[in-house]
Tab-separated table of C-alpha atoms in Angstrom:
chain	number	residue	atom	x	y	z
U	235	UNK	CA	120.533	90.531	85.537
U	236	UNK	CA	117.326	92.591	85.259
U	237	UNK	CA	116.955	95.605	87.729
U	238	UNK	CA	113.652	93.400	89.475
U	239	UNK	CA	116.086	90.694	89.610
U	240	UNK	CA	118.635	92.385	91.163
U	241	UNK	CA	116.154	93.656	94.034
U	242	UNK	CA	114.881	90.373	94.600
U	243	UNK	CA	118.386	89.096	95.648
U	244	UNK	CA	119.136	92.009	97.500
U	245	UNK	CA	115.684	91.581	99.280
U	246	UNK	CA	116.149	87.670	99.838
U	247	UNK	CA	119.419	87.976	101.239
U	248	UNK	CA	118.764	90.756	103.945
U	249	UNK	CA	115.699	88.854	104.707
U	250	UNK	CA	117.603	85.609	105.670
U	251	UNK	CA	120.131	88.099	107.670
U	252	UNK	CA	116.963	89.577	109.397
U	253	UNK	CA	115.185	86.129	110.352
U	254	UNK	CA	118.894	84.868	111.209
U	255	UNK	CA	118.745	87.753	113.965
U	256	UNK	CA	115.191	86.845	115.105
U	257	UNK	CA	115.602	83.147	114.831
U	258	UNK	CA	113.082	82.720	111.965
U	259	UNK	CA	113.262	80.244	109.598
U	260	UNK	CA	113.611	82.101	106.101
U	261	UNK	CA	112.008	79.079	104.285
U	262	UNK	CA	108.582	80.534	106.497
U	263	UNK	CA	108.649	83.976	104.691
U	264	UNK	CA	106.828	84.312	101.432
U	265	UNK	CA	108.442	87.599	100.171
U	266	UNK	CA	105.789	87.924	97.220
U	267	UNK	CA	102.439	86.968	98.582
U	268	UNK	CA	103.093	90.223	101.889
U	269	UNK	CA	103.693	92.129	99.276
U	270	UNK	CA	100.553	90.783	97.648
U	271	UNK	CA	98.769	91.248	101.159
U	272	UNK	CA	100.203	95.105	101.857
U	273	UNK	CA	99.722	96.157	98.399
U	274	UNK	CA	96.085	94.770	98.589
U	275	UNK	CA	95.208	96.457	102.226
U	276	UNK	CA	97.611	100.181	100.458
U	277	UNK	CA	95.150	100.011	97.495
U	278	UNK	CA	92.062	99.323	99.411
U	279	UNK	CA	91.571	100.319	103.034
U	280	UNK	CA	94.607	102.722	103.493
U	281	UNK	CA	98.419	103.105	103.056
U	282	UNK	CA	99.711	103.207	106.630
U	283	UNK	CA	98.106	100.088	107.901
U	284	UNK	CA	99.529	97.812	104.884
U	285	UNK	CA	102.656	97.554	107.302
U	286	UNK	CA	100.164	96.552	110.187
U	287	UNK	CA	98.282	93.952	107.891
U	288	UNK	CA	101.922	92.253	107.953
U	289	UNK	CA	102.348	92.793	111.674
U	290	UNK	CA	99.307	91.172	112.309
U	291	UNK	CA	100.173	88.048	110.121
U	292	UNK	CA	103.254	87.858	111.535
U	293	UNK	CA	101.460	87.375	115.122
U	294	UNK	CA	98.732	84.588	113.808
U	295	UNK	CA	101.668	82.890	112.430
U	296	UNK	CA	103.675	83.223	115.340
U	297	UNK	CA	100.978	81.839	117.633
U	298	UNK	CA	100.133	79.318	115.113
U	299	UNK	CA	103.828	78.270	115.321
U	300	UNK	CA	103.892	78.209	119.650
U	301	UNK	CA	100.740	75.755	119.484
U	302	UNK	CA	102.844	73.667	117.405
U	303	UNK	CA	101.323	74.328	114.012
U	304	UNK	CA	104.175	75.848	111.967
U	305	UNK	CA	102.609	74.300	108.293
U	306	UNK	CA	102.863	76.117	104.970
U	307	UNK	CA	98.832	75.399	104.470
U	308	UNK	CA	98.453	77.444	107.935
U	309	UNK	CA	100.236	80.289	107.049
U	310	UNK	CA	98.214	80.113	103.765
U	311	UNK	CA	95.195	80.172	105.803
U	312	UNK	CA	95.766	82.637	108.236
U	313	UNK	CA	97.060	84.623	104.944
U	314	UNK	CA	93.430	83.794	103.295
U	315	UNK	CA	91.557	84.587	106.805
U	316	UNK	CA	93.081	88.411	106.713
U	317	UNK	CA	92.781	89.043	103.313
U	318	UNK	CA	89.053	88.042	103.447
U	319	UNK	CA	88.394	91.512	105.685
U	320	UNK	CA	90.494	93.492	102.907
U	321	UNK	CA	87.803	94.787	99.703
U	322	UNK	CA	88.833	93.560	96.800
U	323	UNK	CA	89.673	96.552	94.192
U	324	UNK	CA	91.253	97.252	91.735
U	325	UNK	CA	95.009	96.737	92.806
């Protein structure tokens, strides 16, 4: 198993212990496309608020989710509707 491989696991499976603690359903978290979002807000507005970028997703989705909406094509907007107020570089 490749090294990236290995982290990926390691990553999955303490984020299903983590949204097992929270009662989140894992299937909701798209490991790969926060990263994409933090590394994009890092690269381009500045470091310490790429954790906040995924704090404030986290909220739109969780009020998304207590109107009733809890769709994969929501949290792909909401996802689309932050990243259009993050430049685009050259991340």
């Amino acid at each position: 198993m490749t090294d990236l491989k290995e982290c990926e696991r390691r990553w999955h499976d303490w984020m299903v212990k983590a949204c097992d603690q929270v009662g989140v359903d894992p299937q909701t978290v798209d490991i790969k496309a926060i990263h994409g979002l933090t590394k994009r807000v890092a690269h381009n507005i500045d470091r310490p608020l790429a954790p906040v970028s995924s704090y404030i997703l986290g909220v739109a989705v969780g009020m998304a989710g207590a109107s009733g909406d809890i769709s994969k094509a929501t949290h792909d907007a909401l996802l689309r509707r932050l990243l259009s107020v993050v430049p685009k570089g050259s991340d």
